[in-house]
Amino acid sequence: MLNNEVSSSEKAGAIYFNKTKSLCPECLDVIDASVYEKKGQIMIEKTCKKHGTFNDIYWSNAEQFKRFSRYIHDGNGITNPNASNGNCPHSCGLCSSHKTTTILANIDITNRCNQNCPVCFSNASSSGYLYEPSLRQISAMMQMLRNQMPMPCPAIQFAGGEPTMRDDLIQIIEMAKGFGFKQIMIATNGVKLAGSLKFCRDLLESGLNTVYLQFDGVTEEPYRINRGYNALKTELGAIENCRTAGLKGVILVPTLVKGVNDSQVGDIINFGINNMDTVFGVNFQPVSFSGRIDMEKRIEKRITITDFMELVERQTDGAISAEDFYPVPSIVPISHLQIADYGFSEVEFTVHPHCGAGTYVVFEKGKMTPITRFIDVDGLLEDVDELASKKHKWLGRYLGRIIRMSSLYSKLPKYIDNEKAPESIDVKKLLSTLLLTGTGNVINGSDRNILFIGAMHFMDLYNMDLERTKRCGVHYATPDGRIIPFCTYNTIHRAEIERKFAVPMINIKAR
């Protein structure tokens, strides 16, 4: 269960799970909040002395909320924080109160864009100023991320705005490769990729690993609503050019809005399945709200992680069920094993269990099979964590590692249901690779019949839970030397940072 659990007697008809802190959507003051169960849902309630009480749905399925809660892990955060404690989250930085290192860093390299999407976080046309860090500033931000201790940030994503608007993007990617980032990504609308095969080839040659591609559906209508025009042809063109160029690391990113594209979740997954030679994942992002919006409208449009999981189950006719999804920190035992074996882990996924969900699906003979159907995930992870806790100090790390891995390898068959396992996958080899090398090498070029399906729900001012923020693993690096959790950056810090380093809009025409 979550920390700070309190008695159900504190509120009639409700079982409290957590007392936390949140923000007033009006004045942004830090205020007390409660996360509690009501009529099978998890709600968040908070009261500002100046602006009254606010309620919202936290998770729409209380039982799944409780299941995911079991996987909470506290990390140690970074040991060289770049901000002092106090006034969280308004003085973000990271500070020593933060419990997770930077797993994925975002750097916004421009707020220019060649679209004007209603659902976007940032756009120069609407903000009235140009934010575009220099190469020197970007280099300093990357150096700061790689200097993090005890674990240098392993993955970086260049975003915006639209990062492909910068003529020096290839140089920026090459810089990231030089800094030693293991995973280099861009978050893009695909316009430039669709328009230039050469550009896709240049991206691959520069060291880009992943294209995080806007993809809202398989028909025109979601794009007209989310993007303001029919962008489907653009996305299809971008995927085709990536395929031709050999850029096989495409993740489809649908912004999920109730009444817009929630009926296409299954179709989007099927599209990913049919394009697995180039697409290796689909990561849904339920919409976050900005500005003032009343509770009735929020409830009407709100999609939570459990809503997403249930949509997947219904729209795949049960081929993928809600029970097949696990929270991000469920794989922390693998990091513990890496630490026991090598003295360190490149990444420890100690993010909050209610931030996201994911699963892997194998496609074989026209059938989707989640890995949870033929692997006892919980049993495996429990044994991994137990083995990781056995230090074998008297043997030393090397012999201890041999004993641990021999023990685990001999037990692997009991976690595998060979009758349900796909013929095309050597499951024992797959698990061995996972446990020996960590999560990064599970899916390689030969495993193109495995698709990742997940969702990450970024918070807004109405459902903000600062306990989640403390465990955030997706951060923004900023030109003033700070590292800020994703959800607080986009709700309270983005405008301040961009204005601080902005130049007049007139300069846009010169670029």
Short mmCIF file of C-alpha atoms in Angstrom, two decimals:
data_model
loop_
_atom_site.label_atom_id
_atom_site.label_comp_id
_atom_site.label_asym_id
_atom_site.label_seq_id
_atom_site.Cartn_x
_atom_site.Cartn_y
_atom_site.Cartn_z
CA MET A 1 0.00 0.00 0.00
CA LEU A 2 0.97 3.63 -0.32
CA ASN A 3 2.70 5.53 2.46
CA ASN A 4 0.67 7.55 4.99
CA GLU A 5 -2.30 5.19 4.85
CA VAL A 6 -5.08 6.28 7.20
CA SER A 7 -8.25 4.81 8.62
CA SER A 8 -11.48 4.46 6.67
CA SER A 9 -13.34 5.96 9.64
CA GLU A 10 -12.09 9.43 8.78
CA LYS A 11 -14.72 9.92 6.07
CA ALA A 12 -18.14 8.30 5.88
CA GLY A 13 -18.54 5.99 2.89
CA ALA A 14 -14.92 6.27 1.81
CA ILE A 15 -11.68 4.42 2.44
CA TYR A 16 -8.71 6.76 2.43
CA PHE A 17 -5.54 5.53 0.83
CA ASN A 18 -3.28 8.49 1.12
CA LYS A 19 -2.93 11.98 2.44
CA THR A 20 -0.79 14.07 0.14
CA LYS A 21 -0.07 17.60 -1.00
CA SER A 22 -1.37 19.23 -4.15
CA LEU A 23 -1.68 22.66 -5.78
CA CYS A 24 -4.61 25.03 -5.95
CA PRO A 25 -5.51 25.31 -9.67
CA GLU A 26 -6.23 29.01 -9.19
CA CYS A 27 -3.39 30.44 -7.06
CA LEU A 28 -0.90 27.52 -7.24
CA ASP A 29 -0.49 27.46 -3.44
CA VAL A 30 0.55 24.11 -1.96
CA ILE A 31 -2.50 22.68 -0.16
CA ASP A 32 -3.48 19.47 1.63
CA ALA A 33 -5.19 16.80 -0.45
CA SER A 34 -6.73 13.40 0.11
CA VAL A 35 -6.77 10.41 -2.21
CA TYR A 36 -9.70 8.17 -1.31
CA GLU A 37 -12.03 5.45 -2.56
CA LYS A 38 -15.61 6.25 -3.46
CA LYS A 39 -18.04 4.06 -5.40
CA GLY A 40 -15.27 1.92 -6.84
CA GLN A 41 -13.19 4.87 -7.99
CA ILE A 42 -10.20 6.68 -6.53
CA MET A 43 -10.80 10.40 -6.10
CA ILE A 44 -8.58 13.32 -5.15
CA GLU A 45 -10.02 16.15 -3.07
CA LYS A 46 -8.33 19.35 -1.96
CA THR A 47 -9.42 22.64 -0.43
CA CYS A 48 -7.83 26.05 -0.83
CA LYS A 49 -8.78 28.61 1.82
CA LYS A 50 -9.06 31.25 -0.89
CA HIS A 51 -10.59 29.33 -3.78
CA GLY A 52 -12.60 26.48 -2.27
CA THR A 53 -12.74 22.73 -2.82
CA PHE A 54 -11.71 20.84 -5.94
CA ASN A 55 -12.48 17.19 -6.74
CA ASP A 56 -11.31 15.00 -9.57
CA ILE A 57 -10.96 11.36 -10.57
CA TYR A 58 -7.50 10.05 -9.70
CA TRP A 59 -7.99 6.49 -10.97
CA SER A 60 -11.33 5.20 -12.22
CA ASN A 61 -10.86 1.65 -10.89
CA ALA A 62 -10.06 1.26 -7.20
CA GLU A 63 -9.06 -2.41 -7.45
CA GLN A 64 -6.46 -1.72 -10.12
CA PHE A 65 -5.25 1.24 -8.04
CA LYS A 66 -4.65 -1.14 -5.11
CA ARG A 67 -2.93 -3.71 -7.34
CA PHE A 68 -0.53 -1.12 -8.71
CA SER A 69 0.09 0.28 -5.20
CA ARG A 70 1.83 -2.97 -4.23
CA TYR A 71 4.78 -2.11 -6.46
CA ILE A 72 5.84 1.16 -4.85
CA HIS A 73 9.59 1.48 -4.27
CA ASP A 74 11.51 4.35 -2.79
CA GLY A 75 14.70 5.21 -4.61
CA ASN A 76 17.53 7.32 -3.21
CA GLY A 77 17.43 10.04 -5.84
CA ILE A 78 20.59 11.87 -6.87
CA THR A 79 23.43 12.47 -4.44
CA ASN A 80 24.46 15.79 -6.02
CA PRO A 81 21.19 17.78 -6.00
CA ASN A 82 21.17 21.15 -7.75
CA ALA A 83 18.54 22.77 -5.51
CA SER A 84 18.01 23.02 -1.76
CA ASN A 85 14.94 21.63 -0.01
CA GLY A 86 12.01 23.92 0.65
CA ASN A 87 9.08 25.49 -1.15
CA CYS A 88 8.50 22.36 -3.24
CA PRO A 89 7.49 22.35 -6.10
CA HIS A 90 7.94 26.07 -6.74
CA SER A 91 11.72 25.94 -6.27
CA CYS A 92 12.22 22.75 -8.29
CA GLY A 93 15.54 21.58 -9.07
CA LEU A 94 16.16 18.54 -8.25
CA CYS A 95 16.51 18.55 -4.46
CA SER A 96 17.39 15.77 -2.03
CA SER A 97 13.67 15.13 -1.36
CA HIS A 98 13.32 13.68 -4.85
CA LYS A 99 13.33 9.88 -4.73
CA THR A 100 14.14 8.97 -8.35
CA THR A 101 17.07 9.77 -10.59
CA THR A 102 16.50 11.14 -14.09
CA ILE A 103 15.48 8.16 -16.22
CA LEU A 104 14.55 10.21 -19.28
CA ALA A 105 15.52 13.87 -19.69
CA ASN A 106 13.68 16.26 -21.96
CA ILE A 107 15.35 19.31 -23.45
CA ASP A 108 13.08 21.70 -25.30
CA ILE A 109 15.33 23.01 -28.06
CA THR A 110 12.73 25.40 -29.52
CA ASN A 111 9.15 26.48 -29.09
CA ARG A 112 8.75 27.04 -32.81
CA CYS A 113 6.36 24.65 -34.53
CA ASN A 114 4.93 23.95 -37.97
CA GLN A 115 1.57 23.02 -36.45
CA ASN A 116 -0.82 24.81 -34.10
CA CYS A 117 -2.36 22.00 -32.06
CA PRO A 118 -5.10 22.70 -29.49
CA VAL A 119 -3.67 20.01 -27.15
CA CYS A 120 -0.03 21.21 -27.19
CA PHE A 121 2.06 22.20 -24.16
CA SER A 122 4.12 24.83 -25.98
CA ASN A 123 4.02 26.90 -29.16
CA ALA A 124 5.81 30.11 -30.06
CA SER A 125 2.85 31.44 -32.02
CA SER A 126 0.55 31.31 -29.00
CA SER A 127 3.13 32.34 -26.39
CA GLY A 128 4.30 35.45 -28.23
CA TYR A 129 8.03 34.84 -27.78
CA LEU A 130 10.80 32.63 -29.12
CA TYR A 131 12.54 30.16 -26.82
CA GLU A 132 15.53 28.51 -28.46
CA PRO A 133 18.56 27.61 -26.31
CA SER A 134 21.97 27.99 -27.92
CA LEU A 135 24.24 25.03 -28.64
CA ARG A 136 26.38 26.13 -25.71
CA GLN A 137 23.36 26.07 -23.39
CA ILE A 138 22.20 22.70 -24.71
CA SER A 139 25.69 21.27 -24.21
CA ALA A 140 25.75 22.56 -20.62
CA MET A 141 22.37 20.95 -19.93
CA MET A 142 23.55 17.61 -21.31
CA GLN A 143 26.74 17.80 -19.25
CA MET A 144 24.67 18.49 -16.13
CA LEU A 145 22.55 15.39 -16.82
CA ARG A 146 25.57 13.17 -17.38
CA ASN A 147 27.14 14.51 -14.17
CA GLN A 148 24.26 13.21 -12.07
CA MET A 149 25.31 10.84 -9.30
CA PRO A 150 25.20 8.00 -8.57
CA MET A 151 23.66 7.30 -12.00
CA PRO A 152 24.26 9.52 -15.03
CA CYS A 153 21.06 10.16 -16.95
CA PRO A 154 20.96 7.39 -19.62
CA ALA A 155 18.32 8.73 -22.03
CA ILE A 156 17.56 12.10 -23.59
CA GLN A 157 14.69 13.38 -25.70
CA PHE A 158 14.75 16.56 -27.72
CA ALA A 159 11.36 18.20 -27.82
CA GLY A 160 9.70 21.57 -28.26
CA GLY A 161 7.75 23.02 -29.96
CA GLU A 162 8.87 20.92 -32.89
CA PRO A 163 12.57 19.99 -32.62
CA THR A 164 12.96 19.40 -36.35
CA MET A 165 12.44 23.15 -36.91
CA ARG A 166 16.08 23.61 -35.86
CA ASP A 167 18.57 23.34 -38.70
CA ASP A 168 21.23 22.15 -36.25
CA LEU A 169 19.22 19.19 -34.87
CA ILE A 170 21.64 16.68 -36.41
CA GLN A 171 24.53 18.43 -34.65
CA ILE A 172 22.61 18.37 -31.35
CA ILE A 173 22.01 14.62 -31.68
CA GLU A 174 25.70 14.06 -32.43
CA MET A 175 26.54 16.06 -29.30
CA ALA A 176 24.25 13.80 -27.25
CA LYS A 177 25.95 10.73 -28.66
CA GLY A 178 29.31 12.22 -27.72
CA PHE A 179 28.13 12.73 -24.15
CA GLY A 180 27.39 9.00 -23.91
CA PHE A 181 23.59 8.93 -23.74
CA LYS A 182 22.48 5.34 -24.39
CA GLN A 183 19.09 6.34 -25.76
CA ILE A 184 18.58 9.45 -27.92
CA MET A 185 15.05 10.41 -28.95
CA ILE A 186 13.10 13.18 -30.63
CA ALA A 187 9.42 13.97 -29.98
CA THR A 188 8.04 15.03 -33.33
CA ASN A 189 4.87 15.65 -35.30
CA GLY A 190 6.51 13.94 -38.28
CA VAL A 191 6.08 16.79 -40.77
CA LYS A 192 9.76 17.08 -41.70
CA LEU A 193 10.29 13.31 -41.59
CA ALA A 194 7.40 12.82 -44.00
CA GLY A 195 8.83 15.45 -46.32
CA SER A 196 12.41 14.23 -46.52
CA LEU A 197 13.80 10.71 -46.75
CA LYS A 198 17.29 12.19 -46.61
CA PHE A 199 16.49 13.82 -43.28
CA CYS A 200 15.42 10.45 -41.85
CA ARG A 201 18.70 8.94 -43.02
CA ASP A 202 20.63 11.82 -41.50
CA LEU A 203 18.84 11.27 -38.18
CA LEU A 204 19.83 7.60 -38.16
CA GLU A 205 23.45 8.31 -39.08
CA SER A 206 23.75 11.00 -36.41
CA GLY A 207 22.92 8.48 -33.68
CA LEU A 208 19.17 8.87 -33.14
CA ASN A 209 17.61 5.75 -31.61
CA THR A 210 13.93 6.57 -31.26
CA VAL A 211 11.29 8.66 -33.01
CA TYR A 212 8.52 9.52 -30.55
CA LEU A 213 5.87 10.17 -33.19
CA GLN A 214 2.56 11.95 -32.74
CA PHE A 215 -0.14 9.47 -33.85
CA ASP A 216 -3.72 10.15 -32.77
CA GLY A 217 -5.65 7.56 -34.76
CA VAL A 218 -6.20 5.65 -37.97
CA THR A 219 -8.83 8.01 -39.44
CA GLU A 220 -8.85 11.72 -40.23
CA GLU A 221 -11.24 12.95 -37.53
CA PRO A 222 -8.99 12.72 -34.41
CA TYR A 223 -6.34 14.78 -36.19
CA ARG A 224 -8.81 17.46 -37.21
CA ILE A 225 -9.82 17.84 -33.55
CA ASN A 226 -6.43 17.38 -31.84
CA ARG A 227 -4.22 18.99 -34.50
CA GLY A 228 -6.57 21.30 -36.40
CA TYR A 229 -6.17 19.51 -39.74
CA ASN A 230 -5.91 16.02 -41.24
CA ALA A 231 -2.38 15.00 -40.25
CA LEU A 232 -2.87 11.27 -40.84
CA LYS A 233 -1.16 11.34 -44.24
CA THR A 234 1.78 13.11 -42.64
CA GLU A 235 2.19 10.45 -39.94
CA LEU A 236 1.93 7.63 -42.48
CA GLY A 237 4.52 9.36 -44.66
CA ALA A 238 6.87 9.78 -41.71
CA ILE A 239 6.59 6.08 -40.82
CA GLU A 240 7.22 5.05 -44.43
CA ASN A 241 10.31 7.26 -44.70
CA CYS A 242 11.63 5.90 -41.39
CA ARG A 243 11.11 2.39 -42.73
CA THR A 244 12.96 3.12 -45.97
CA ALA A 245 15.79 4.88 -44.15
CA GLY A 246 16.25 2.00 -41.71
CA LEU A 247 15.17 4.11 -38.73
CA LYS A 248 13.31 1.27 -37.02
CA GLY A 249 12.82 2.80 -33.57
CA VAL A 250 9.40 4.44 -33.93
CA ILE A 251 7.07 4.79 -30.95
CA LEU A 252 3.53 5.90 -31.76
CA VAL A 253 2.22 8.50 -29.30
CA PRO A 254 -1.55 9.04 -29.32
CA THR A 255 -2.90 11.89 -27.20
CA LEU A 256 -5.99 10.16 -25.84
CA VAL A 257 -9.12 12.33 -25.50
CA LYS A 258 -12.52 10.98 -24.51
CA GLY A 259 -14.98 11.37 -27.36
CA VAL A 260 -12.20 12.06 -29.87
CA ASN A 261 -10.10 8.92 -30.29
CA ASP A 262 -10.87 6.66 -27.32
CA SER A 263 -12.83 4.43 -29.72
CA GLN A 264 -9.65 3.84 -31.76
CA VAL A 265 -7.36 2.42 -29.06
CA GLY A 266 -7.64 -1.12 -30.45
CA ASP A 267 -7.22 0.08 -34.03
CA ILE A 268 -4.07 2.01 -33.10
CA ILE A 269 -2.62 -1.10 -31.45
CA ASN A 270 -3.45 -3.15 -34.55
CA PHE A 271 -1.74 -0.52 -36.69
CA GLY A 272 1.36 -0.90 -34.52
CA ILE A 273 1.18 -4.69 -34.87
CA ASN A 274 0.95 -4.39 -38.65
CA ASN A 275 4.00 -2.11 -38.78
CA MET A 276 6.30 -3.84 -36.30
CA ASP A 277 9.18 -3.82 -38.75
CA THR A 278 9.44 -0.09 -37.92
CA VAL A 279 7.18 0.51 -34.90
CA PHE A 280 8.30 -1.09 -31.64
CA GLY A 281 5.89 0.59 -29.25
CA VAL A 282 2.66 2.50 -28.72
CA ASN A 283 2.62 4.85 -25.74
CA PHE A 284 -0.76 6.48 -25.11
CA GLN A 285 -0.93 9.80 -23.29
CA PRO A 286 -4.32 10.60 -21.72
CA VAL A 287 -4.97 14.31 -22.14
CA SER A 288 -4.00 16.75 -19.38
CA PHE A 289 -6.05 19.90 -18.86
CA SER A 290 -4.75 23.46 -18.87
CA GLY A 291 -6.56 26.64 -17.91
CA ARG A 292 -9.85 26.83 -16.04
CA ILE A 293 -12.25 23.95 -16.62
CA ASP A 294 -15.17 23.03 -14.36
CA MET A 295 -15.53 19.62 -12.73
CA GLU A 296 -18.41 18.46 -14.94
CA LYS A 297 -16.38 19.10 -18.08
CA ARG A 298 -13.28 17.46 -16.59
CA ILE A 299 -15.19 14.32 -15.62
CA GLU A 300 -16.69 14.22 -19.11
CA LYS A 301 -13.28 14.35 -20.82
CA ARG A 302 -10.96 12.76 -18.23
CA ILE A 303 -9.32 9.46 -19.15
CA THR A 304 -7.27 7.76 -16.45
CA ILE A 305 -4.76 4.93 -16.68
CA THR A 306 -7.41 2.37 -15.75
CA ASP A 307 -9.82 3.77 -18.34
CA PHE A 308 -7.08 3.18 -20.90
CA MET A 309 -6.46 -0.39 -19.69
CA GLU A 310 -10.18 -1.19 -19.90
CA LEU A 311 -10.41 0.35 -23.39
CA VAL A 312 -7.58 -1.94 -24.50
CA GLU A 313 -9.34 -4.99 -23.05
CA ARG A 314 -12.67 -4.17 -24.71
CA GLN A 315 -11.27 -3.16 -28.08
CA THR A 316 -8.98 -6.20 -28.38
CA ASP A 317 -11.81 -8.55 -27.33
CA GLY A 318 -9.81 -9.60 -24.28
CA ALA A 319 -6.67 -10.51 -26.21
CA ILE A 320 -4.99 -7.95 -23.95
CA SER A 321 -6.65 -7.53 -20.55
CA ALA A 322 -6.32 -4.90 -17.85
CA GLU A 323 -4.54 -7.52 -15.72
CA ASP A 324 -1.78 -7.80 -18.32
CA PHE A 325 -0.59 -4.27 -17.50
CA TYR A 326 1.98 -3.55 -14.81
CA PRO A 327 3.28 -0.28 -13.34
CA VAL A 328 6.74 0.98 -14.18
CA PRO A 329 8.32 0.22 -10.75
CA SER A 330 7.34 -3.45 -10.99
CA ILE A 331 10.72 -4.05 -12.66
CA VAL A 332 12.77 -2.47 -9.85
CA PRO A 333 13.95 -5.95 -8.69
CA ILE A 334 15.90 -6.24 -11.97
CA SER A 335 17.75 -3.04 -11.05
CA HIS A 336 18.41 -4.49 -7.59
CA LEU A 337 19.95 -7.55 -9.24
CA GLN A 338 22.15 -5.34 -11.43
CA ILE A 339 23.35 -3.46 -8.33
CA ALA A 340 24.09 -6.72 -6.50
CA ASP A 341 26.00 -8.12 -9.50
CA TYR A 342 27.89 -5.06 -10.71
CA GLY A 343 27.69 -2.53 -7.88
CA PHE A 344 25.52 -0.16 -9.94
CA SER A 345 22.53 -0.05 -12.27
CA GLU A 346 22.22 2.29 -15.24
CA VAL A 347 18.67 3.07 -14.21
CA GLU A 348 16.37 2.27 -11.30
CA PHE A 349 12.68 2.63 -12.19
CA THR A 350 11.46 3.89 -8.81
CA VAL A 351 8.77 6.11 -10.31
CA HIS A 352 5.33 6.32 -8.71
CA PRO A 353 3.20 3.23 -9.52
CA HIS A 354 0.24 5.34 -10.60
CA CYS A 355 2.09 7.35 -13.25
CA GLY A 356 1.86 4.77 -15.99
CA ALA A 357 1.28 1.20 -17.12
CA GLY A 358 2.75 -1.09 -19.73
CA THR A 359 2.97 -4.57 -21.15
CA TYR A 360 4.67 -6.41 -24.01
CA VAL A 361 2.68 -8.31 -26.62
CA VAL A 362 3.96 -11.05 -28.94
CA PHE A 363 2.28 -11.31 -32.34
CA GLU A 364 2.39 -14.75 -33.92
CA LYS A 365 0.11 -16.53 -36.40
CA GLY A 366 -2.38 -13.68 -36.36
CA LYS A 367 -2.69 -13.70 -32.56
CA MET A 368 -1.64 -11.21 -29.88
CA THR A 369 -0.28 -12.79 -26.69
CA PRO A 370 0.82 -10.61 -23.76
CA ILE A 371 3.96 -11.92 -22.09
CA THR A 372 2.03 -12.17 -18.82
CA ARG A 373 0.10 -15.10 -20.30
CA PHE A 374 3.18 -17.33 -20.49
CA ILE A 375 5.49 -15.78 -17.87
CA ASP A 376 4.74 -15.72 -14.14
CA VAL A 377 5.83 -12.11 -13.79
CA ASP A 378 5.16 -11.72 -10.07
CA GLY A 379 6.82 -15.01 -9.13
CA LEU A 380 9.89 -14.20 -11.21
CA LEU A 381 10.29 -10.68 -9.81
CA GLU A 382 9.84 -11.85 -6.21
CA ASP A 383 12.62 -14.42 -6.62
CA VAL A 384 14.84 -11.89 -8.39
CA ASP A 385 14.45 -9.45 -5.51
CA GLU A 386 15.17 -12.16 -2.96
CA LEU A 387 18.31 -13.24 -4.80
CA ALA A 388 19.46 -9.64 -5.15
CA SER A 389 19.23 -9.22 -1.38
CA LYS A 390 21.69 -12.08 -0.82
CA LYS A 391 24.99 -10.24 -0.89
CA HIS A 392 27.34 -13.24 -0.61
CA LYS A 393 29.93 -10.84 0.81
CA TRP A 394 32.21 -13.66 1.90
CA LEU A 395 32.48 -14.81 -1.73
CA GLY A 396 32.97 -11.42 -3.33
CA ARG A 397 30.83 -9.85 -6.03
CA TYR A 398 32.03 -12.02 -8.93
CA LEU A 399 31.41 -15.41 -7.30
CA GLY A 400 28.23 -14.10 -5.70
CA ARG A 401 26.97 -13.15 -9.15
CA ILE A 402 27.72 -16.63 -10.50
CA ILE A 403 25.79 -18.23 -7.63
CA ARG A 404 22.83 -15.87 -8.06
CA MET A 405 22.59 -16.29 -11.82
CA SER A 406 23.04 -20.08 -11.66
CA SER A 407 20.28 -20.31 -9.09
CA LEU A 408 17.99 -18.06 -11.09
CA TYR A 409 18.71 -19.76 -14.41
CA SER A 410 17.85 -23.14 -12.95
CA LYS A 411 14.52 -21.74 -11.71
CA LEU A 412 13.50 -20.03 -14.96
CA PRO A 413 11.49 -22.98 -16.35
CA LYS A 414 9.03 -22.80 -13.45
CA TYR A 415 8.09 -19.24 -14.46
CA ILE A 416 7.39 -20.21 -18.08
CA ASP A 417 4.21 -21.84 -19.40
CA ASN A 418 5.58 -23.49 -22.52
CA GLU A 419 2.13 -24.54 -23.73
CA LYS A 420 1.09 -20.89 -24.02
CA ALA A 421 4.47 -19.49 -25.07
CA PRO A 422 4.80 -18.43 -28.73
CA GLU A 423 6.90 -20.74 -30.88
CA SER A 424 8.92 -17.84 -32.31
CA ILE A 425 10.27 -16.74 -28.91
CA ASP A 426 12.95 -18.50 -26.89
CA VAL A 427 11.46 -17.36 -23.59
CA LYS A 428 14.24 -18.71 -21.41
CA LYS A 429 16.84 -16.92 -23.52
CA LEU A 430 14.74 -13.74 -23.46
CA LEU A 431 14.53 -13.77 -19.66
CA SER A 432 18.22 -14.60 -19.33
CA THR A 433 19.11 -11.60 -21.51
CA LEU A 434 16.82 -9.39 -19.46
CA LEU A 435 18.34 -10.45 -16.16
CA LEU A 436 21.95 -10.37 -17.36
CA THR A 437 21.90 -7.03 -19.17
CA GLY A 438 18.95 -5.13 -17.71
CA THR A 439 15.80 -3.91 -19.43
CA GLY A 440 17.47 -2.03 -22.26
CA ASN A 441 18.35 -5.06 -24.38
CA VAL A 442 15.18 -7.13 -24.07
CA ILE A 443 13.93 -6.29 -27.53
CA ASN A 444 16.59 -6.18 -30.20
CA GLY A 445 16.54 -6.25 -33.97
CA SER A 446 15.60 -9.93 -34.13
CA ASP A 447 12.55 -9.58 -31.89
CA ARG A 448 10.35 -7.60 -34.27
CA ASN A 449 7.22 -9.52 -33.33
CA ILE A 450 7.18 -7.99 -29.83
CA LEU A 451 5.32 -4.72 -29.31
CA PHE A 452 5.35 -2.51 -26.23
CA ILE A 453 1.95 -1.06 -25.28
CA GLY A 454 1.75 1.49 -22.51
CA ALA A 455 0.32 4.70 -21.17
CA MET A 456 1.79 7.60 -19.23
CA HIS A 457 -0.68 10.01 -17.63
CA PHE A 458 0.89 13.39 -16.98
CA MET A 459 -0.76 15.37 -14.22
CA ASP A 460 -2.46 18.74 -14.46
CA LEU A 461 -3.35 21.25 -11.74
CA TYR A 462 -6.60 19.44 -10.91
CA ASN A 463 -5.21 15.95 -10.24
CA MET A 464 -1.72 16.99 -9.11
CA ASP A 465 -0.26 14.73 -6.41
CA LEU A 466 3.09 15.96 -5.13
CA GLU A 467 3.93 12.46 -3.84
CA ARG A 468 3.94 11.40 -7.48
CA THR A 469 6.11 14.39 -8.36
CA LYS A 470 8.74 13.32 -5.81
CA ARG A 471 9.08 9.99 -7.62
CA CYS A 472 9.00 11.36 -11.17
CA GLY A 473 11.66 9.91 -13.48
CA VAL A 474 10.92 12.06 -16.55
CA HIS A 475 12.53 15.46 -16.12
CA TYR A 476 13.25 18.67 -18.00
CA ALA A 477 16.71 20.21 -18.06
CA THR A 478 16.68 24.01 -18.24
CA PRO A 479 19.28 26.62 -19.27
CA ASP A 480 19.55 27.98 -15.72
CA GLY A 481 21.03 24.70 -14.48
CA ARG A 482 17.91 23.08 -13.07
CA ILE A 483 16.28 19.68 -13.53
CA ILE A 484 12.51 19.82 -13.08
CA PRO A 485 9.94 16.97 -12.96
CA PHE A 486 7.80 16.79 -16.09
CA CYS A 487 4.40 17.52 -14.55
CA THR A 488 5.46 20.52 -12.49
CA TYR A 489 7.48 21.91 -15.40
CA ASN A 490 4.48 21.96 -17.71
CA THR A 491 2.01 23.24 -15.11
CA ILE A 492 3.99 25.92 -13.26
CA HIS A 493 7.55 26.36 -14.60
CA ARG A 494 7.44 26.29 -18.41
CA ALA A 495 6.23 29.85 -19.01
CA GLU A 496 8.69 31.26 -16.45
CA ILE A 497 11.69 29.43 -17.97
CA GLU A 498 10.77 30.25 -21.56
CA ARG A 499 10.20 33.94 -20.83
CA LYS A 500 13.46 34.13 -18.89
CA PHE A 501 15.46 32.93 -21.90
CA ALA A 502 13.20 34.26 -24.67
CA VAL A 503 14.06 36.49 -27.60
CA PRO A 504 11.59 38.69 -29.52
CA MET A 505 9.20 37.00 -31.94
CA ILE A 506 10.62 39.04 -34.82
CA ASN A 507 13.68 36.76 -34.72
CA ILE A 508 11.56 33.80 -35.85
CA LYS A 509 11.46 35.04 -39.43
CA ALA A 510 15.24 35.04 -39.54
CA ARG A 511 15.47 31.34 -38.68
#
